[in-house]
PDB file of C-alpha atoms in Angstrom:
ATOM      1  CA  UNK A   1      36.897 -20.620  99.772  1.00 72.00           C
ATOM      2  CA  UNK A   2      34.359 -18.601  97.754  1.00 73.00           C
ATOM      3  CA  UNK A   3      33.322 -21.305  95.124  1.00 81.00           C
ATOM      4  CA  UNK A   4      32.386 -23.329  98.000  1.00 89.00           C
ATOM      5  CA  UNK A   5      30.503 -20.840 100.071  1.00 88.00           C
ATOM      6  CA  UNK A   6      30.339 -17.537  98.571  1.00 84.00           C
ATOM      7  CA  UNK A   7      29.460 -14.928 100.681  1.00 87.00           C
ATOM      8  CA  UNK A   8      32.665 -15.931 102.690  1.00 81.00           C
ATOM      9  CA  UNK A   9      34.892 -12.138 103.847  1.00 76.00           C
ATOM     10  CA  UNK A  10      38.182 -12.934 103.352  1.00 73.00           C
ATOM     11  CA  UNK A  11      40.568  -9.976 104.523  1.00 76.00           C
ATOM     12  CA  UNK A  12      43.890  -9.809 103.851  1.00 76.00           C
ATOM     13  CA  UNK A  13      46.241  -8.076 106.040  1.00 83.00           C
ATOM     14  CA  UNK A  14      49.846  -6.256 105.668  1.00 88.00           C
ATOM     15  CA  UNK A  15      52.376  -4.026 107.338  1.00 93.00           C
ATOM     16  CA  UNK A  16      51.699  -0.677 106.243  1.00 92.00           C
ATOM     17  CA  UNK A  17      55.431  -0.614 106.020  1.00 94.00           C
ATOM     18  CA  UNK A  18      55.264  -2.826 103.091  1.00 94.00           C
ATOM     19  CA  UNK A  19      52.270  -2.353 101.724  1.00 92.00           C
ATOM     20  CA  UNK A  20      52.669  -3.705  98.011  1.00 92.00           C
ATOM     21  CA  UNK A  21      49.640  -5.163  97.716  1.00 88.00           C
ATOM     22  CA  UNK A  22      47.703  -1.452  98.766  1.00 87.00           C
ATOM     23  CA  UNK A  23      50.077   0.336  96.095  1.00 90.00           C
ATOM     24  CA  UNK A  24      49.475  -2.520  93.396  1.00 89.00           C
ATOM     25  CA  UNK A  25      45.927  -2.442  94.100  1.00 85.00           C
ATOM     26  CA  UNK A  26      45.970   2.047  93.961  1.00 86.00           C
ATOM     27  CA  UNK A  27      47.856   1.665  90.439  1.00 89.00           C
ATOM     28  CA  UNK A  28      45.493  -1.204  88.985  1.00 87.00           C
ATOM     29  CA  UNK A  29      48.637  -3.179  88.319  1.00 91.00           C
ATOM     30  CA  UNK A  30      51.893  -4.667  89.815  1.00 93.00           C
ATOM     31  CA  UNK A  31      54.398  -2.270  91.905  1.00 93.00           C
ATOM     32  CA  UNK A  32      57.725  -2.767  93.203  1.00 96.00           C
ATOM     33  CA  UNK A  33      58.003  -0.688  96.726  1.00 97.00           C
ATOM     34  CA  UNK A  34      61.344   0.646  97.039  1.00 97.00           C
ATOM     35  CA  UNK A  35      61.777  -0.642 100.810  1.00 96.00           C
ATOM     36  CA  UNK A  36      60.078  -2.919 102.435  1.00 95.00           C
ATOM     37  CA  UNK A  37      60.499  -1.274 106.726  1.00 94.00           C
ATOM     38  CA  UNK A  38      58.495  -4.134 109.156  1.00 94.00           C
ATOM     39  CA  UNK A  39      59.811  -6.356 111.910  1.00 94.00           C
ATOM     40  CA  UNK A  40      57.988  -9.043 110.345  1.00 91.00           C
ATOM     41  CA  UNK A  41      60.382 -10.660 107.649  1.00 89.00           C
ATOM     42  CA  UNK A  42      58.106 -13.190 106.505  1.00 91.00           C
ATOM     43  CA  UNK A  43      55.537  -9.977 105.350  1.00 92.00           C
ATOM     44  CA  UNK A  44      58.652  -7.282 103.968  1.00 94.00           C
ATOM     45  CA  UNK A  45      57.118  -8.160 100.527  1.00 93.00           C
ATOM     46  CA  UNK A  46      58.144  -5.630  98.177  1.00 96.00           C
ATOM     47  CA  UNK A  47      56.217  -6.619  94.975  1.00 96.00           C
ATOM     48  CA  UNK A  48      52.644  -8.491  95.591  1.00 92.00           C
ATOM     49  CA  UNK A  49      52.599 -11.781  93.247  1.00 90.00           C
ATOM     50  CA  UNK A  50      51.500 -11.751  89.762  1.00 88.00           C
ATOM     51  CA  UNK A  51      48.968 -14.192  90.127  1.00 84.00           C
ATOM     52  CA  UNK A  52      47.289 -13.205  93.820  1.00 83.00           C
ATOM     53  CA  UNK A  53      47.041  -9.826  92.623  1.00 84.00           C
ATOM     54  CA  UNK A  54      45.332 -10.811  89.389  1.00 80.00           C
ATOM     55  CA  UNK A  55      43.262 -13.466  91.311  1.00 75.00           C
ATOM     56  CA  UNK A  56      42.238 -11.067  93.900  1.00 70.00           C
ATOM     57  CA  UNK A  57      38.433 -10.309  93.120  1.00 63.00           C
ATOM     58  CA  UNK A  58      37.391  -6.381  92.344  1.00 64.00           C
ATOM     59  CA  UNK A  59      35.297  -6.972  95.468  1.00 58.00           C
ATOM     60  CA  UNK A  60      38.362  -7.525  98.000  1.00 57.00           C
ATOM     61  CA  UNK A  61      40.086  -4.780  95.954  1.00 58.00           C
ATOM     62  CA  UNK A  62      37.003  -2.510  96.768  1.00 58.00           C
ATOM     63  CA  UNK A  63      37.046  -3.675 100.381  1.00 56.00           C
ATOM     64  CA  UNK A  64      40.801  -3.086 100.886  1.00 54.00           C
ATOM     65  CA  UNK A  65      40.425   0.242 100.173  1.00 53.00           C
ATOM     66  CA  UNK A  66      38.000   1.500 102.235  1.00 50.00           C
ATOM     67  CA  UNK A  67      39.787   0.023 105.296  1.00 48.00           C
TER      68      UNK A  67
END
């Protein structure tokens, strides 16, 4: 979505029971949560991808945080 129009927000959203992508994103590298505790099964994601995390731009990582 950015290379076509890029000052396009995209926010990402997840439980803050299974936040792997908030404690990959605090240690500047992939995480394994020990639990995953949401009613959601498709989001109990213990360890955020490889690739999204690495393709995530420093901008959404900035963003993310400040939430």
């Amino acid at each position: 979505a950015k290379l076509i129009k890029p000052t396009v927000k995209i926010i990402g959203v997840e439980p803050e029971g299974a936040a792997s992508a908030l404690a990959a994103i605090n240690e500047d590298r992939v995480v394994s949560l020990n639990e995953a505790v949401t009613i959601a099964d498709g989001t109990a994601v213990k360890t955020i991808g490889k690739t999204p995390f690495e393709c995530s731009p420093d901008d959404a990582r900035r963003s993310y945080q400040g939430f």
